[in-house]
Coordinates of C-alpha atoms in Angstrom, one line a residue:
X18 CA 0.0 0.0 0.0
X19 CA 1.3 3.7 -0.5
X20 CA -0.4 6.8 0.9
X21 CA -0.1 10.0 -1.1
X22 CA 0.1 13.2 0.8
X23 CA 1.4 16.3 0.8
X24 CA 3.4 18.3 3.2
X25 CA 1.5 21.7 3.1
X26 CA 0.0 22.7 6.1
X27 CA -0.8 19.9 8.5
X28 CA -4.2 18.4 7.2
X29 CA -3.1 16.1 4.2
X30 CA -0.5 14.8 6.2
X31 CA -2.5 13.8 9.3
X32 CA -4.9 12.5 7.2
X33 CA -2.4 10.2 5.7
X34 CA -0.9 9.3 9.1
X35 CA -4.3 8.3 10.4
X36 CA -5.3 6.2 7.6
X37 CA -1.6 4.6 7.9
X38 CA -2.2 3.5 11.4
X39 CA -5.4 2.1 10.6
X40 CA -4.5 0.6 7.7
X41 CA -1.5 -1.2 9.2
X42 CA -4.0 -2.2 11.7
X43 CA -5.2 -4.4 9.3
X44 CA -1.9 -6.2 8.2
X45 CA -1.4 -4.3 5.3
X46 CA 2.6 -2.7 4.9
X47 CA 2.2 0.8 4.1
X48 CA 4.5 3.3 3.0
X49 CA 4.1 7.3 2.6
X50 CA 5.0 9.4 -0.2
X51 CA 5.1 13.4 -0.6
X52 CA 4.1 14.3 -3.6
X53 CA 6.0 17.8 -3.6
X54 CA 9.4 15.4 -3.1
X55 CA 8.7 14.6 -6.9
X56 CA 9.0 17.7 -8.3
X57 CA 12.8 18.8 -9.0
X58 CA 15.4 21.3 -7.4
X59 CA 14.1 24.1 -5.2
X60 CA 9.8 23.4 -6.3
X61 CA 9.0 21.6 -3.4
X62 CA 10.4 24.2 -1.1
X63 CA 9.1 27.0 -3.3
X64 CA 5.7 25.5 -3.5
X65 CA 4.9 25.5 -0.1
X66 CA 6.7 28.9 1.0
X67 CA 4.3 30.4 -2.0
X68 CA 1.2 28.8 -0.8
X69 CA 2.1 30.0 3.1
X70 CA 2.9 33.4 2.0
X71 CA -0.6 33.8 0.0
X72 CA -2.6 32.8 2.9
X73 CA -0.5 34.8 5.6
X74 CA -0.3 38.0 3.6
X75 CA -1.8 38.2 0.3
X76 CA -5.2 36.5 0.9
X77 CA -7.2 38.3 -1.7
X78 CA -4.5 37.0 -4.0
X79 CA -5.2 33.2 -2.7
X80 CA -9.0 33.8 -2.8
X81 CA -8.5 34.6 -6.8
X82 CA -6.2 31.6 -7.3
X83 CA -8.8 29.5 -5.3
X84 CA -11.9 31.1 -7.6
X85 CA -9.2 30.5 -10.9
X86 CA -8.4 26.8 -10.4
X87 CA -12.3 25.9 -8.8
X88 CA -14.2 27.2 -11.6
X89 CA -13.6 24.2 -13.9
X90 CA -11.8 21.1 -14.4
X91 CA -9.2 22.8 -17.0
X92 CA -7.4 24.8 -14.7
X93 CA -6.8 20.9 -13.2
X94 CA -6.5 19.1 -16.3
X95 CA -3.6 22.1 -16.8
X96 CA -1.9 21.5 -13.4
X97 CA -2.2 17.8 -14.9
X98 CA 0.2 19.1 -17.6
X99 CA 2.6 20.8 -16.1
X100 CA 2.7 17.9 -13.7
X101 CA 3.2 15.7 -16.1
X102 CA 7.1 15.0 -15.9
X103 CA 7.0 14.1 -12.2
X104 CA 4.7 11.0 -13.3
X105 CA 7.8 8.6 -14.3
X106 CA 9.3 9.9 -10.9
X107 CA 6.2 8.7 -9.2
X108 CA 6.3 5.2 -10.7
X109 CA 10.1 4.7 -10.1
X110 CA 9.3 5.5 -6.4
X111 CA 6.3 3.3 -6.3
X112 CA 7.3 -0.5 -4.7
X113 CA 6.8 -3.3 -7.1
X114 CA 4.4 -5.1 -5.4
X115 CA 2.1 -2.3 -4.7
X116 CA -1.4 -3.1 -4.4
X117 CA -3.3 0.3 -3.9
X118 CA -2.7 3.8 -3.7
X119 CA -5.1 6.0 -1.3
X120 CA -4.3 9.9 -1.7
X121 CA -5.1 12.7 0.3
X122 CA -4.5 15.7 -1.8
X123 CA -6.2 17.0 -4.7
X124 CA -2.8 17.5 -7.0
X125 CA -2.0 13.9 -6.5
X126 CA -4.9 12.7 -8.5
X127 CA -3.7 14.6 -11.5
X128 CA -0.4 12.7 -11.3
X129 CA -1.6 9.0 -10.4
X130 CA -5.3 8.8 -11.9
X131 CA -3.7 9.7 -15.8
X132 CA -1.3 6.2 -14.7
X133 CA -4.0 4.0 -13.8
X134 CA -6.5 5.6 -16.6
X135 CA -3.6 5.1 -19.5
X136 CA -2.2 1.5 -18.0
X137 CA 0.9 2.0 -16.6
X138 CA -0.3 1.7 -13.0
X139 CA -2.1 -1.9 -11.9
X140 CA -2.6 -0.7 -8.4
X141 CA -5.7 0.4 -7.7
X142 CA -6.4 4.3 -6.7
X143 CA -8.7 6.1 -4.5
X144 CA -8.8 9.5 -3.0
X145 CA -9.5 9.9 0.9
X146 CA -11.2 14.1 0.2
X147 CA -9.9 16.2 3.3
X148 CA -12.8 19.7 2.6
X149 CA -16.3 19.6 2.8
X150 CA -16.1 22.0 -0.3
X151 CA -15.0 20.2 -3.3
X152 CA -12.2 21.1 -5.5
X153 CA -12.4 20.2 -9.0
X154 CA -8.7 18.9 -8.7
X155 CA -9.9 16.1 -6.5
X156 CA -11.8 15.1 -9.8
X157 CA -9.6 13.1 -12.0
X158 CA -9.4 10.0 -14.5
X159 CA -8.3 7.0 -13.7
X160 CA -9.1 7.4 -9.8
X161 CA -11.6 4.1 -8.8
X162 CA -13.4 5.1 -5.9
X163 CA -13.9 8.7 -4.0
X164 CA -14.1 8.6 -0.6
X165 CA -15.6 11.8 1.1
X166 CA -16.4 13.0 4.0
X167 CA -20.0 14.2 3.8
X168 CA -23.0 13.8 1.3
X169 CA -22.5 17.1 0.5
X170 CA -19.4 16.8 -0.9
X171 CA -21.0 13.7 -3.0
X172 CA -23.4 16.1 -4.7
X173 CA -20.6 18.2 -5.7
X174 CA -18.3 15.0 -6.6
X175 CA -21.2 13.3 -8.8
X176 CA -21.6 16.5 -11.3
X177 CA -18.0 16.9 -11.9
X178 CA -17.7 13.2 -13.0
X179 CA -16.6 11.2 -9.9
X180 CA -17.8 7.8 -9.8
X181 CA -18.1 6.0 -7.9
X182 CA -18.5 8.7 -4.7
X183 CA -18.5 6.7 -1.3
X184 CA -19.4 8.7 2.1
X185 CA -16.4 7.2 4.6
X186 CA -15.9 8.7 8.4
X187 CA -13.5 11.5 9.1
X188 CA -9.7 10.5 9.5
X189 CA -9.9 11.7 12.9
X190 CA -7.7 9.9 15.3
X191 CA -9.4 8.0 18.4
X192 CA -8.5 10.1 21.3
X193 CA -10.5 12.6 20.4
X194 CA -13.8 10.3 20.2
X195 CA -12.5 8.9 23.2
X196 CA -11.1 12.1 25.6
X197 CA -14.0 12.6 27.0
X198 CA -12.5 9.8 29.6
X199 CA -10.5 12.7 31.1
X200 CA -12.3 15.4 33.4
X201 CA -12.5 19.0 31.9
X202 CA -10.8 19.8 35.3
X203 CA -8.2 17.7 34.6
X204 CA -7.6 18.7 31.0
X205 CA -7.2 22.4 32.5
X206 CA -4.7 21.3 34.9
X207 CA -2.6 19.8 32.1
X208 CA -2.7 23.0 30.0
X209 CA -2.2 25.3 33.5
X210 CA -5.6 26.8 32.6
X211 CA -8.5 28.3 35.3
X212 CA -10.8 25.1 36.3
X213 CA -13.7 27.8 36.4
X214 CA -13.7 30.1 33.0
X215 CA -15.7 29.5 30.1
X216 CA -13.3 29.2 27.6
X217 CA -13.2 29.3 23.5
X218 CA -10.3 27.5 22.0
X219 CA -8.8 29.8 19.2
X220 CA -7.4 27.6 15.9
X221 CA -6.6 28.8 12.4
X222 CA -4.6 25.8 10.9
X223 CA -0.8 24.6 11.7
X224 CA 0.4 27.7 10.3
X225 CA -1.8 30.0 12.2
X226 CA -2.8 31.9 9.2
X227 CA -6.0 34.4 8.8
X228 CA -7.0 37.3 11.3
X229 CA -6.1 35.4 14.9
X230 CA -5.4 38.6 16.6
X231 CA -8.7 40.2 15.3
X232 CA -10.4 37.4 16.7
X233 CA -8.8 37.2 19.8
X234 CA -9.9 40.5 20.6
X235 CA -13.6 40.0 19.7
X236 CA -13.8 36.6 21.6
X237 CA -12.4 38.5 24.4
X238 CA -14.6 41.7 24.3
X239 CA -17.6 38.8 23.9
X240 CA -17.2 38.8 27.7
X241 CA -18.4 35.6 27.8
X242 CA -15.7 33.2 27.6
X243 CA -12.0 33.3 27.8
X244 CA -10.1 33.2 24.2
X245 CA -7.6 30.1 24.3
X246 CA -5.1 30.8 21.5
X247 CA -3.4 28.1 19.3
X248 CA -0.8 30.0 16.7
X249 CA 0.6 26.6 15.1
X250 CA 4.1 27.0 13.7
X251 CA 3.7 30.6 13.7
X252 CA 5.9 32.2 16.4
X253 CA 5.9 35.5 15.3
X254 CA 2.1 35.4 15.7
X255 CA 3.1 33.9 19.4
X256 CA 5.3 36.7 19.9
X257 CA 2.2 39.6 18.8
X258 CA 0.2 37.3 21.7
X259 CA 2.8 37.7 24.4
X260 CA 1.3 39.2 27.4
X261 CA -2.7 38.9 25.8
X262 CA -5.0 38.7 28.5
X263 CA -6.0 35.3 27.4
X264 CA -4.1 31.9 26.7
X265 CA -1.6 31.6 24.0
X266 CA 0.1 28.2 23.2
X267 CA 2.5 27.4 19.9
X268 CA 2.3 24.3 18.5
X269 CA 0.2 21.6 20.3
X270 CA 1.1 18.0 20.5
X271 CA -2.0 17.1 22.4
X272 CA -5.2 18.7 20.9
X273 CA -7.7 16.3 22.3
X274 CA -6.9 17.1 25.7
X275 CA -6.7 21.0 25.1
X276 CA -10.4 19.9 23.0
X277 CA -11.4 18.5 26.5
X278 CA -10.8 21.5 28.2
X279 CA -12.4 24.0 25.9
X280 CA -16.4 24.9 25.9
X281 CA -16.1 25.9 21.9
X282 CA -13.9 26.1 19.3
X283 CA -13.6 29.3 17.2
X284 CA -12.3 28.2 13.7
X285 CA -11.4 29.3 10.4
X286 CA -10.8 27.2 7.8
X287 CA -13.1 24.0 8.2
X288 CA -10.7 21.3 7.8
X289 CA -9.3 19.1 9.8
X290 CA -9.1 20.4 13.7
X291 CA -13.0 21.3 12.7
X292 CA -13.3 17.6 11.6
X293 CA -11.7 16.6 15.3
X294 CA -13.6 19.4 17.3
X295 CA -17.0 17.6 15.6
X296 CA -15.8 14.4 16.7
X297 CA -15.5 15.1 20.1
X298 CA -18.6 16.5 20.3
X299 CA -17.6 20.0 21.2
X300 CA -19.5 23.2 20.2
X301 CA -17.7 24.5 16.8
X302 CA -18.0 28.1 15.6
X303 CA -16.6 29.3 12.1
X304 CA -16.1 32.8 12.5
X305 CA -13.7 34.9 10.0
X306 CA -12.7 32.1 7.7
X307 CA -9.7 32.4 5.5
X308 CA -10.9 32.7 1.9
X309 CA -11.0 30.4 -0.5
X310 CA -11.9 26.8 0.5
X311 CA -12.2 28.4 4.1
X312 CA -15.1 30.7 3.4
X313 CA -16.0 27.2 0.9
X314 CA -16.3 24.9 3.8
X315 CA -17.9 27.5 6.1
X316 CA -21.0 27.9 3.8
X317 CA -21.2 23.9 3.6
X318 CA -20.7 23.3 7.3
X319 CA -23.2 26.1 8.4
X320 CA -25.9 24.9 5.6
X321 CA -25.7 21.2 7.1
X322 CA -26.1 22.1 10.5
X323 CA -22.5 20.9 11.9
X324 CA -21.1 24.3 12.5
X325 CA -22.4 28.1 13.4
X326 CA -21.2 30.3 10.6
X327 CA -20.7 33.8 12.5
X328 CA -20.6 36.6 9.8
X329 CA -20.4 39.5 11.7
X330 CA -18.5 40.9 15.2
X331 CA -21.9 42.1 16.6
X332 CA -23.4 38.8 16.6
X333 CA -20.0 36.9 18.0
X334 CA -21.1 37.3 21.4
X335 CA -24.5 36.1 21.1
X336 CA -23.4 33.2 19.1
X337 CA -20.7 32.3 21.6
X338 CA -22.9 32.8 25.0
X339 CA -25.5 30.4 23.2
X340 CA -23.8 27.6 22.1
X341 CA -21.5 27.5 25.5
X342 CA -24.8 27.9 27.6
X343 CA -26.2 24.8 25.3
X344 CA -22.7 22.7 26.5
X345 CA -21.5 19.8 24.6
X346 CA -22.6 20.0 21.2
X347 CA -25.2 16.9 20.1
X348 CA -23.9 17.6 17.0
X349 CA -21.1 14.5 16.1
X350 CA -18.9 14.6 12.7
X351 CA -21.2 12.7 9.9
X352 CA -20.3 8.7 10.0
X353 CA -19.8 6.5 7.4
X354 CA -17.7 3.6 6.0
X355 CA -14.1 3.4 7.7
X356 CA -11.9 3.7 4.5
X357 CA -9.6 1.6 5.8
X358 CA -11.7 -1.2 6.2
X359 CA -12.9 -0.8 2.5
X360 CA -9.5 -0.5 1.5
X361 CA -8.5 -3.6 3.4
X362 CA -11.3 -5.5 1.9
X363 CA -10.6 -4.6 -1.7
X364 CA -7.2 -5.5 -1.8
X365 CA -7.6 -8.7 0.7
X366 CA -8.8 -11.1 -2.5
X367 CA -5.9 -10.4 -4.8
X368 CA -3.0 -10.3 -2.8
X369 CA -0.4 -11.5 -5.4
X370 CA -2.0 -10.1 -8.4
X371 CA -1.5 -6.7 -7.7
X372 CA -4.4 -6.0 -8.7
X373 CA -7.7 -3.7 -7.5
X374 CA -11.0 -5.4 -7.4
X375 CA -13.2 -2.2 -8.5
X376 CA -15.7 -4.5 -10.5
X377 CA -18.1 -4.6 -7.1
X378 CA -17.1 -1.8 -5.5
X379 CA -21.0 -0.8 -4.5
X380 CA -21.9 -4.0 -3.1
X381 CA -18.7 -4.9 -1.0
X382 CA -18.1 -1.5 0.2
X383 CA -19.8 -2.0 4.5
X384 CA -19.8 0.8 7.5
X385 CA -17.6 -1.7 9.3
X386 CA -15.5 -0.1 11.8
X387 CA -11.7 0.5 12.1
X388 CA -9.8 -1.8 14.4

């Protein structure tokens, strides 16, 4: 098995870690592959330094690229092109006895699905999609099966030409289902925070990109809750933060525990830590989201009932002081099939063939659970 990710920002590659632990779970040997190590020289680097730099201070320039590439499937098919040297690169790093490929980022499907479409790849391909808000680039051909997070992201799959589209559950790791086994107190104690303030837990991604410090204020001025600030891997954001009358932490190694000891989450992007936040049950509110697929996922998220999109300061605090009076949301992350178990089962019957069995895909795909 090989796992396609990519290395920008921290979503793909959890993604991909998740679904590697489950998936070795189930005896299969699994290896990992960045897609930006393909390309050559300095692009890997320069890639992901551009992509930071849009989102951290040019976002009007990344909510045009965003509206550029998502308005059809040529702006993709071009990425496809240009892509289209790092394809032989991909197959040399591919092991010989590879039975599937799962990817979790859009690009990779323009580099794998034109392999399996034209021949050259045996292995079967699917793609785990990370948004609620569907990027054409996810849609590719060659790819076998879709695997998405939410119907909604089906209906926008189906149009675009994705078949076949299968609703799977979140790549959220178990201790944030399961944290709930530790005491709010106790989660407070762990993170040196008051046992008795309400308090919001502050994300915006592992690069801590969008306007944290506007929103820190207005969580604050709520007077409702305490802000609890997550800045990521950004430290000069940390070091704007130093001495805010609220709590400021870096990078976090233990986010279902910090989850535990919040009352809501104030996010901005709608990926992944939303994902986790809905999995543990706790009260999510999307408030200033990045553009782009942020301000994509918000729309979805609110329409569907799994977050509260706040639009505006003035209705922050009555947003805020209503879902924290309401406690722990009743709202859980949509459930589906476990992709790993699907991919498990697919592969299971043809273990020296390298081959996929995509031929009953509908019928053998199940909701089983992950080990």
């Amino acid at each position: 098995m090989v796992v396609l990710s990519a290395d920008i920002g921290a979503g793909h590659d959890a993604a991909a870690a998740e679904l590697t632990r489950r998936l070795t779970g189930y005896g299969l040997r699994v290896e990992r592959l960045n897609v930006l190590s393909l390309l050559p020289g300095p692009l890997p680097t320069m890639t992901r330094e551009a992509y930071r730099s849009l989102l951290r201070w040019f976002p009007l320039g990344y909510k045009a690229l965003f509206a550029l590439t998502g308005w059809s499937q040529s702006p993709a098919r071009a990425i496809g092109a240009v892509l289209r040297p790092a394809r032989q690169r991909l197959l040399a790093r591919l092991p010989a006895d590879t039975l599937a490929v799962v990817t979790t980022f859009p690009f990779a499907n323009q580099l794998v699905g034109p392999l399996r479409r034209d021949g050259r790849l045996s292995a079967g391909v699917l793609t785990y999609v990370t948004d609620f808000a569907l990027h054409p680039a996810w849609v590719a051909p060659g790819i076998d099966v879709y695997c998405v997070i939410h119907e909604a992201v089906r209906a926008q799959a189906e149009p675009l030409g994705a078949r076949p589209v299968q609703v799977v559950d979140s790549l959220v790791a178990p201790p944030f289902v399961r944290s709930s086994r530790l005491s709010k107190a106790e989660a407070r104690r762990r993170f040196g925070l008051p046992e008795k303030d309400r308090l919001a837990l502050i994300v915006a991604g592992s690069w801590g990109v969008g306007q944290v410090e506007r929103t820190a204020a207005e969580v604050l001025a709520s007077g409702c809750v305490r802000p609890v600030v997550v800045c990521g891997r950004n430290e000069a954001l940390r070091r704007r933060l130093r001495g805010y009358p609220g709590h400021v932490f870096g990078w976090v190694t233990d986010m279902p525990t910090l989850m535990r000891a919040s009352d809501v989450v104030v996010e901005n992007a709608g990926g992944l830590t939303c994902q986790e936040s809905l999995a543990a049950g706790l009260p999510t509110v999307t408030y200033r989201p990045i553009p782009g697929h942020g301000r994509a996922n918000a729309a979805i998220l609110d329409r569907h009932g799994l977050t509260q999109y706040v639009a505006t300061a003035a209705e922050l605090p009555g947003a805020l002081a209503d879902v924290v009076e309401a406690g722990r949301s009743v709202v859980r992350a949509p459930t589906g099939a476990d992709v790993a178990a699907m991919v498990a089962r697919l592969v299971a019957p043809h273990p020296s063939a390298q081959r996929f069995d995509v031929a009953s895909v509908g019928d053998r795909i199940r909701t089983d659970r992950s080990p």
